[in-house]
Coordinates of C-alpha atoms and ligand atoms in Angstrom, one line a residue:
Chain I
M1 CA 125.9 61.5 137.2
M2 CA 125.1 58.8 134.8
T3 CA 123.2 61.1 132.5
F4 CA 126.0 63.6 132.6
Y5 CA 128.5 60.9 131.4
F6 CA 126.0 59.7 128.9
G7 CA 126.0 63.2 127.5
R8 CA 129.8 63.2 127.3
L9 CA 129.7 59.9 125.6
V10 CA 127.3 61.2 123.0
E11 CA 129.7 64.1 122.4
M12 CA 132.5 61.7 121.9
F13 CA 130.6 59.6 119.5
P14 CA 132.5 60.8 116.4
F15 CA 135.7 59.6 118.1
F16 CA 134.2 56.2 118.4
L17 CA 133.2 56.3 114.8
S18 CA 136.7 57.1 113.8
G19 CA 137.8 54.0 115.9
L20 CA 135.2 51.9 114.1
W21 CA 136.5 53.1 110.8
M22 CA 140.0 52.2 111.8
T23 CA 138.9 48.7 113.0
T24 CA 137.0 48.2 109.7
K25 CA 140.0 49.2 107.7
V26 CA 142.4 46.8 109.5
A27 CA 139.8 44.0 109.3
F28 CA 138.8 44.5 105.7
I29 CA 142.3 44.8 104.4
S30 CA 143.7 42.0 106.5
L31 CA 140.8 39.6 105.7
I32 CA 141.4 40.1 101.9
V33 CA 145.1 39.5 102.3
C34 CA 144.6 36.6 104.6
T35 CA 142.2 35.0 102.2
L36 CA 144.4 35.3 99.3
I37 CA 147.5 34.0 101.1
G38 CA 145.5 31.4 103.0
F39 CA 144.1 30.0 99.7
V40 CA 147.4 29.8 98.0
L41 CA 149.1 28.2 101.1
G42 CA 146.1 25.9 101.5
M43 CA 146.3 24.7 98.0
L44 CA 150.0 24.1 98.3
R45 CA 149.6 22.3 101.5
A46 CA 146.9 20.0 100.1
N47 CA 149.2 19.0 97.3
D48 CA 151.5 16.2 98.4
T49 CA 154.0 16.7 95.6
F50 CA 155.2 20.0 97.0
F51 CA 158.2 19.6 99.1
F52 CA 157.4 22.6 101.2
K53 CA 154.1 21.1 102.4
H54 CA 155.8 20.5 105.7
L55 CA 157.3 24.0 105.8
I56 CA 153.9 25.4 105.6
G57 CA 152.9 22.9 108.3
V58 CA 155.4 24.4 110.7
Y59 CA 154.4 28.0 109.9
V60 CA 150.8 27.1 110.5
A61 CA 151.5 25.4 113.8
L62 CA 153.6 28.3 115.0
A63 CA 151.1 31.0 113.9
R64 CA 148.2 29.1 115.4
G65 CA 149.9 28.0 118.6
T66 CA 151.2 31.3 119.9
P67 CA 149.1 34.3 121.2
F68 CA 148.4 37.0 118.6
V69 CA 149.7 39.7 121.0
V70 CA 153.0 38.0 121.1
Q71 CA 153.1 37.9 117.4
I72 CA 152.2 41.5 117.0
F73 CA 154.9 42.5 119.6
I74 CA 157.4 40.6 117.5
V75 CA 156.4 42.3 114.3
F76 CA 156.4 45.7 115.9
F77 CA 159.4 45.5 118.3
I78 CA 161.6 42.8 117.0
F79 CA 161.3 43.1 113.2
P80 CA 162.9 46.5 113.4
E81 CA 166.0 44.9 114.9
W82 CA 166.1 42.7 111.8
G83 CA 165.7 45.8 109.5
L84 CA 162.0 45.9 109.0
Q85 CA 160.7 49.1 110.8
L86 CA 157.0 49.6 110.4
E87 CA 154.4 52.2 111.5
P88 CA 151.7 50.8 113.7
F89 CA 149.1 50.5 110.9
P90 CA 151.2 48.5 108.5
A91 CA 152.7 46.5 111.3
A92 CA 149.2 45.6 112.5
L93 CA 148.2 44.5 108.9
L94 CA 151.3 42.4 108.6
A95 CA 150.7 40.7 111.9
M96 CA 147.1 40.1 111.1
A97 CA 148.1 38.7 107.7
I98 CA 150.7 36.2 109.3
M99 CA 148.2 35.0 111.9
G100 CA 145.0 34.9 109.7
S101 CA 146.6 33.3 106.7
A102 CA 147.6 30.3 108.9
F103 CA 144.0 29.7 110.1
I104 CA 142.5 30.2 106.6
C105 CA 145.2 27.9 105.1
E106 CA 144.0 25.1 107.4
I107 CA 140.4 25.6 106.5
V108 CA 141.3 25.6 102.8
A109 CA 143.5 22.6 103.0
G110 CA 140.8 20.7 105.0
G111 CA 138.2 21.5 102.4
I112 CA 140.4 20.4 99.5
A113 CA 141.3 17.2 101.4
S114 CA 137.6 16.4 101.7
I115 CA 137.2 16.0 97.9
P116 CA 137.6 12.4 96.7
K117 CA 140.9 11.5 95.1
G118 CA 139.0 10.2 92.1
Q119 CA 138.0 13.8 91.2
W120 CA 141.6 14.8 90.9
E121 CA 142.4 11.6 88.9
A122 CA 139.4 12.1 86.6
A123 CA 140.6 15.7 85.9
A124 CA 144.2 14.6 85.5
S125 CA 143.3 11.8 83.1
S126 CA 141.7 14.3 80.7
G127 CA 144.9 16.2 80.5
L128 CA 144.1 19.1 82.8
T129 CA 147.2 20.6 84.5
K130 CA 147.4 20.7 88.3
V131 CA 146.3 24.3 88.4
Q132 CA 143.4 23.6 86.1
Q133 CA 142.4 20.6 88.2
L134 CA 142.2 22.8 91.2
R135 CA 140.6 25.7 89.5
F136 CA 137.8 23.9 87.6
V137 CA 137.2 20.7 89.6
I138 CA 138.5 20.8 93.1
I139 CA 138.1 24.3 94.4
P140 CA 134.4 24.7 93.2
Q141 CA 133.5 21.6 95.2
A142 CA 135.7 22.4 98.2
L143 CA 134.2 25.8 98.5
K144 CA 131.0 24.2 99.9
V145 CA 133.1 22.8 102.7
I146 CA 135.3 25.9 103.1
L147 CA 132.8 28.7 103.1
P148 CA 131.0 28.2 106.4
P149 CA 134.1 27.9 108.6
L150 CA 135.8 30.6 106.5
V151 CA 133.2 33.2 107.3
G152 CA 133.2 32.0 111.0
Q153 CA 136.9 32.6 111.0
Y154 CA 136.4 36.1 109.6
V155 CA 134.3 36.9 112.7
L156 CA 137.1 35.6 114.9
L157 CA 139.7 37.6 113.0
I158 CA 137.6 40.8 113.2
K159 CA 137.6 40.4 117.0
D160 CA 141.3 39.7 117.0
T161 CA 141.9 43.1 115.4
S162 CA 141.3 44.5 118.9
V163 CA 144.7 43.4 119.8
V164 CA 146.3 45.9 117.4
S165 CA 145.5 48.6 119.9
V166 CA 148.5 47.5 122.0
I167 CA 150.9 48.9 119.5
G168 CA 149.0 52.2 119.3
V169 CA 146.7 51.8 116.4
M170 CA 143.7 54.0 117.2
D171 CA 141.1 51.3 116.6
L172 CA 137.8 50.8 118.5
T173 CA 139.4 49.2 121.4
R174 CA 142.0 51.9 121.9
V175 CA 139.3 54.5 121.6
G176 CA 137.6 52.7 124.4
W177 CA 140.8 52.9 126.6
V178 CA 141.3 56.6 125.8
T179 CA 137.7 57.4 126.6
V180 CA 137.7 55.6 129.9
M181 CA 140.5 57.8 131.1
R182 CA 138.2 60.8 130.5
I183 CA 134.9 59.3 131.4
P184 CA 135.3 57.0 134.4
E185 CA 132.1 55.0 133.5
G186 CA 133.8 51.9 132.2
L187 CA 130.8 49.7 131.7
M188 CA 129.1 52.3 129.6
V189 CA 132.2 52.9 127.5
F190 CA 133.0 49.4 126.8
A191 CA 129.3 48.4 126.3
L192 CA 129.4 50.9 123.4
V193 CA 132.7 49.5 122.2
G194 CA 131.3 46.0 122.3
L195 CA 128.1 47.0 120.6
L196 CA 130.1 48.5 117.7
Y197 CA 132.2 45.3 117.3
F198 CA 128.9 43.3 117.4
A199 CA 127.5 45.5 114.6
I200 CA 130.3 44.4 112.3
S201 CA 130.5 40.7 113.3
Y202 CA 126.8 39.8 113.6
P203 CA 125.9 40.1 110.0
L204 CA 128.9 37.7 109.3
I205 CA 127.6 35.3 112.1
L206 CA 124.2 35.3 110.3
L207 CA 125.9 34.7 106.9
S208 CA 128.0 31.8 108.3
N209 CA 124.8 30.2 109.8
Y210 CA 123.0 30.6 106.5
L211 CA 125.9 29.1 104.5
E212 CA 126.1 26.3 107.0
R213 CA 122.5 25.4 106.3
K214 CA 122.7 26.0 102.6
M215 CA 125.8 23.8 102.1
A216 CA 124.4 21.0 104.3
R217 CA 121.7 20.5 101.7
Chain L
M1 CA 150.1 0.9 70.5
I2 CA 150.7 0.1 74.1
E3 CA 153.8 -1.8 75.2
F4 CA 154.9 -2.8 78.7
K5 CA 158.6 -3.6 78.9
G6 CA 159.7 -5.4 82.1
V7 CA 157.5 -3.2 84.2
N8 CA 157.8 -3.5 88.0
K9 CA 156.0 -1.5 90.7
W10 CA 155.9 -1.7 94.4
F11 CA 153.6 -0.1 97.0
G12 CA 156.1 -0.1 99.9
K13 CA 157.0 -3.8 100.2
L14 CA 154.2 -5.0 98.2
H15 CA 155.2 -6.0 94.7
V16 CA 152.1 -5.0 92.8
L17 CA 153.4 -5.3 89.3
N18 CA 155.9 -8.1 88.9
H19 CA 157.8 -7.9 85.6
I20 CA 155.0 -7.2 83.3
D21 CA 155.6 -7.6 79.5
L22 CA 152.7 -6.9 77.3
K23 CA 151.8 -5.6 73.9
V24 CA 148.4 -4.3 72.9
Q25 CA 147.9 -3.8 69.2
K26 CA 146.0 -0.8 67.6
G27 CA 142.3 -1.6 67.6
E28 CA 142.7 -4.5 70.0
V29 CA 140.2 -5.1 72.9
L30 CA 142.0 -6.5 75.9
V31 CA 140.1 -7.7 78.9
V32 CA 141.9 -7.9 82.2
C33 CA 140.7 -10.1 85.0
G34 CA 141.9 -11.7 88.2
P35 CA 141.2 -11.8 91.9
S36 CA 140.8 -8.8 94.1
G37 CA 144.2 -7.1 94.8
S38 CA 146.0 -8.8 92.0
G39 CA 147.0 -5.5 90.4
K40 CA 144.5 -5.0 87.6
S41 CA 143.7 -1.5 88.4
T42 CA 147.3 -0.6 89.0
L43 CA 148.2 -2.1 85.6
I44 CA 145.9 0.1 83.6
R45 CA 146.4 3.2 85.8
C46 CA 150.1 3.1 84.8
I47 CA 149.2 3.5 81.2
N48 CA 148.2 7.1 81.6
K49 CA 150.6 7.7 84.5
L50 CA 148.0 7.9 87.3
E51 CA 150.6 5.7 88.9
P52 CA 154.4 5.9 88.8
I53 CA 156.5 2.8 88.2
Q54 CA 159.9 1.9 89.6
K55 CA 161.3 -0.3 86.9
G56 CA 160.8 -0.9 83.2
E57 CA 159.1 1.2 80.6
I58 CA 155.6 1.7 79.1
I59 CA 155.4 3.0 75.6
V60 CA 152.1 4.4 74.3
N61 CA 151.9 5.7 70.7
G62 CA 155.7 6.0 70.7
M63 CA 155.7 8.1 73.9
S64 CA 157.6 6.7 76.9
V65 CA 155.0 7.3 79.6
H66 CA 157.1 7.6 82.6
D67 CA 159.8 9.7 81.0
S68 CA 159.8 13.1 82.4
A69 CA 160.6 14.6 79.0
T70 CA 157.2 13.2 77.7
N71 CA 154.4 15.6 77.2
L72 CA 152.0 14.3 79.7
T73 CA 149.1 16.5 78.5
K74 CA 149.5 15.2 75.0
L75 CA 149.7 11.6 76.2
R76 CA 146.6 12.0 78.3
T77 CA 144.5 13.5 75.5
E78 CA 145.1 10.4 73.5
I79 CA 143.8 8.2 76.3
G80 CA 140.3 8.1 77.8
F81 CA 139.9 6.7 81.3
V82 CA 136.7 5.4 82.8
F83 CA 136.5 4.8 86.6
Q84 CA 134.4 2.3 88.6
Q85 CA 133.0 5.2 90.6
F86 CA 132.4 7.4 87.5
Y87 CA 133.8 10.5 89.2
L88 CA 131.7 12.9 87.2
Y89 CA 132.2 16.5 88.3
P90 CA 129.1 17.0 90.5
H91 CA 129.0 20.8 90.1
M92 CA 128.8 20.6 86.3
T93 CA 126.1 19.5 83.8
A94 CA 126.7 16.4 81.7
L95 CA 127.7 18.6 78.8
Q96 CA 130.1 20.7 80.9
N97 CA 131.7 17.5 82.2
I98 CA 132.5 16.6 78.6
T99 CA 133.6 20.0 77.3
L100 CA 135.8 20.9 80.2
A101 CA 139.0 19.3 78.8
P102 CA 138.4 20.0 75.1
V103 CA 138.0 23.7 76.0
N104 CA 140.8 24.0 78.5
V105 CA 143.3 21.4 77.3
K106 CA 142.8 21.4 73.5
K107 CA 141.7 25.0 73.5
I108 CA 138.7 24.3 71.2
A109 CA 136.2 27.1 71.0
K110 CA 133.3 26.7 73.4
A111 CA 130.6 26.4 70.7
E112 CA 132.6 23.8 68.8
A113 CA 133.3 21.8 71.9
E114 CA 129.6 21.8 72.8
K115 CA 128.8 20.5 69.4
I116 CA 131.3 17.7 69.8
G117 CA 130.0 17.1 73.4
R118 CA 126.5 16.7 72.2
E119 CA 127.7 14.2 69.6
K120 CA 129.4 12.2 72.2
L121 CA 126.3 12.2 74.5
D122 CA 124.3 11.1 71.5
R123 CA 126.7 8.3 71.0
V124 CA 126.1 6.9 74.5
G125 CA 122.4 7.4 74.1
L126 CA 122.0 10.4 76.4
A127 CA 121.4 13.4 74.0
E128 CA 118.5 14.6 76.0
K129 CA 120.5 14.7 79.3
A130 CA 123.0 17.4 78.2
D131 CA 121.8 19.9 80.9
A132 CA 121.3 17.3 83.7
Y133 CA 123.6 17.3 86.8
P134 CA 125.1 14.0 87.8
A135 CA 123.0 13.8 90.8
Q136 CA 119.9 13.8 88.6
L137 CA 121.1 10.8 86.6
S138 CA 121.0 7.1 87.4
G139 CA 124.2 5.2 87.9
G140 CA 124.1 3.7 84.4
Q141 CA 123.5 7.1 82.9
Q142 CA 126.3 8.6 85.0
Q143 CA 128.7 6.0 83.8
R144 CA 127.7 6.6 80.1
V145 CA 128.3 10.3 80.6
A146 CA 131.7 9.4 82.0
I147 CA 132.4 7.3 78.9
A148 CA 131.3 10.3 76.8
R149 CA 133.7 12.5 78.8
G150 CA 136.5 10.0 78.1
L151 CA 135.7 10.1 74.4
A152 CA 135.6 13.9 74.3
M153 CA 139.0 14.4 72.7
S154 CA 138.6 11.5 70.4
P155 CA 141.2 9.3 72.0
E156 CA 142.7 6.3 70.2
I157 CA 142.8 4.4 73.5
M158 CA 140.2 3.9 76.1
L159 CA 140.9 2.4 79.6
F160 CA 138.1 1.0 81.7
D161 CA 138.5 0.0 85.4
E162 CA 135.6 -2.1 86.4
P163 CA 133.1 0.2 84.7
T164 CA 130.1 -1.8 85.7
S165 CA 131.0 -3.0 89.2
A166 CA 129.4 -0.2 91.0
L167 CA 126.1 -0.4 89.1
D168 CA 122.8 -2.0 89.9
P169 CA 122.4 -5.2 87.8
E170 CA 119.7 -3.7 85.7
M171 CA 121.9 -0.9 84.5
I172 CA 124.9 -3.0 83.6
G173 CA 123.5 -3.8 80.1
E174 CA 123.2 -0.2 79.0
V175 CA 126.9 0.5 79.8
L176 CA 128.1 -2.7 78.2
D177 CA 126.1 -1.9 75.0
V178 CA 128.0 1.3 74.7
M179 CA 131.3 -0.4 75.2
V180 CA 130.5 -3.1 72.7
S181 CA 129.7 -0.4 70.1
L182 CA 133.1 1.3 70.8
A183 CA 134.9 -1.9 70.4
S184 CA 133.3 -2.4 67.0
E185 CA 134.6 1.1 66.0
G186 CA 138.2 0.2 66.3
I187 CA 139.1 2.1 69.5
T188 CA 142.0 0.3 71.4
M189 CA 140.4 -0.8 74.7
C190 CA 141.8 -2.2 77.9
V191 CA 139.0 -3.2 80.2
V192 CA 139.3 -4.5 83.7
T193 CA 136.0 -6.5 84.1
H194 CA 134.6 -9.7 85.3
E195 CA 131.8 -9.5 82.7
M196 CA 132.4 -12.8 80.9
G197 CA 129.6 -12.1 78.4
F198 CA 131.2 -8.9 77.4
A199 CA 134.7 -10.5 77.2
K200 CA 133.4 -13.4 75.0
K201 CA 131.5 -11.0 72.7
V202 CA 134.2 -8.4 71.9
A203 CA 137.5 -9.1 73.5
D204 CA 140.4 -10.1 71.3
R205 CA 142.3 -11.4 74.2
V206 CA 141.8 -12.0 77.9
L207 CA 144.6 -11.4 80.3
F208 CA 144.5 -13.1 83.7
M209 CA 146.5 -11.6 86.6
D210 CA 147.3 -12.8 90.1
E211 CA 149.7 -11.4 92.7
G212 CA 151.0 -8.8 90.3
K213 CA 151.9 -11.3 87.6
I214 CA 150.3 -12.1 84.2
I215 CA 149.5 -15.7 84.7
E216 CA 147.7 -16.5 81.5
T217 CA 146.5 -14.8 78.3
G218 CA 144.3 -16.2 75.5
K219 CA 141.4 -15.9 73.3
P220 CA 138.2 -15.4 75.4
A221 CA 136.6 -18.6 74.3
D222 CA 139.8 -20.6 75.0
F223 CA 140.5 -18.9 78.3
F224 CA 137.0 -19.2 79.8
D225 CA 136.4 -22.7 78.6
H226 CA 139.9 -24.3 78.8
P227 CA 142.0 -22.3 81.2
Q228 CA 145.6 -23.5 81.2
T229 CA 146.4 -22.9 84.8
E230 CA 144.8 -24.0 88.0
R231 CA 144.6 -20.5 89.4
A232 CA 142.7 -19.3 86.3
A233 CA 140.4 -22.3 86.5
D234 CA 139.8 -21.6 90.1
F235 CA 139.0 -18.0 89.4
I236 CA 136.7 -18.8 86.6
S237 CA 134.7 -21.2 88.6
K238 CA 134.4 -18.5 91.3
I239 CA 133.0 -15.9 89.0
L240 CA 130.7 -18.5 87.4
S241 CA 129.2 -19.4 90.8
H242 CA 128.1 -15.7 91.4
Ligands
LIG1 N1 147.9 3.7 96.7 C1 148.2 2.5 97.2 N2 149.0 2.3 98.3 C2 149.3 1.1 98.8 N3 148.9 0.0 98.3 C3 148.0 0.0 97.3 C4 147.6 1.3 96.7 N4 146.8 1.0 95.7 C5 146.6 -0.3 95.6 N5 147.4 -0.9 96.6 C6 147.5 -2.4 96.8 O1 148.0 -2.9 95.7 C7 147.4 -4.2 95.4 C8 146.9 -4.1 94.0 O2 145.8 -3.2 93.9 P1 144.9 -3.0 92.7 O3 143.9 -2.0 93.1 O4 145.7 -2.9 91.5 O5 144.2 -4.5 92.6 P2 142.9 -4.9 91.7 O6 143.3 -6.1 91.1 O7 142.4 -3.7 90.9 O8 141.9 -5.3 92.8 P3 140.2 -5.1 92.8 O9 139.7 -6.2 92.0 O10 140.0 -5.2 94.3 O11 140.0 -3.7 92.2 C9 146.4 -4.4 96.5 O12 146.9 -5.3 97.5 C10 146.2 -3.0 97.1 O13 145.8 -3.1 98.4
LIG2 MG1 140.7 -2.6 90.9

């Protein structure tokens, strides 16, 4: 019986690959967007002269303090009531961007806060603008602190993409659910699903560990 | 060149600068001393607007420092600042530390900026350290690079906040030597320091502060040998006993 199902599973492997591709797409696009937004928000948040520092704080707390599945339901089912009707794929990306940016914002703001105030003052004293101070002096130093947890966060976000299956995106997790309905061998199916997730995240885990060691020096 | 007009500043309830009136002439070397917490750092940090003030006005080269209409970038390119803790950029070489502002603020071509940068390094006696990173330099060398960085845009004014306090005793001399030579070149200098030898050698005037007020000013020889106030006498006896 097992071998029979294993044969079926092999037949369905292309389906799994298409799920892997969708997961990769969601992860890749949303990680880039999250990183960009997260850095901008993190820089604003680390800058006490900006009045919306606290506004960002509220957003970050809400986005980090509520389950992602709730957020994605809001984006997919509630936003349409407010006039923003999205297909599952863009809705998934938007929800990922909202959630992931908040986490990355905190990592970036923490890294920036770890740089001594004197570095800002030295740069300011020589006439550099705020943006130049960040770009040339603060961020290059803060990256040492930011990179290891950032890559660690990427791993978490990749795994969080599995939640997008609940609104019908045909990602790896959803492929698993669909397959289980046809091949009642749950362990085998989800072992394969898990293995494929692991294949994307493990290199990043290694990278995170490597960065951690390298930056510690 | 630098003028304080009735300057007052508070940190919360703490009155850190209490009605400061002060004029520093072009080319003058002013030494500021006083007990810890008396407001010395705050005083010179106001000159390039590292600190805001709540009352009064500071005029530098005809520019009102705390007026929001003043071009802050222009103001700051005319003032070099040297910190107690150096604050060199650790991810850049000595030369890059110096050329960062000329290239990005003054928009000087990189090659030209590097030429100027090497001249400044030569001036502080570190020509051969252009490509060294701060971590590879001794404290005294780092502070000299920081001075070279402050000089990068040929400012007319240099501000020093206890430039030798974080240094091992054997390195203090090399930094003071550089400052003495700057003083002889006619740069306007405000130096927070307790180095009496330096003050006696190059200062035109010593200013003694306590509790946010200017208590006494005078020629270094007069001030150190015949202080007019008890507080100053007290302070001098304390730094002498070190
Ligand atoms: N950012 C700040 N916020 C609140 N209080 C401050 C701040 N900076 C300085 N102070 C306080 O203001 C007073 C004057 O500080 P300042 O650094 O100017 O003294 P100082 O004369 O330079 O002392 P030191 O010799 O220790 O460097 C001190 O009591 C200090 O604690
Ligand atoms: Mg001080």
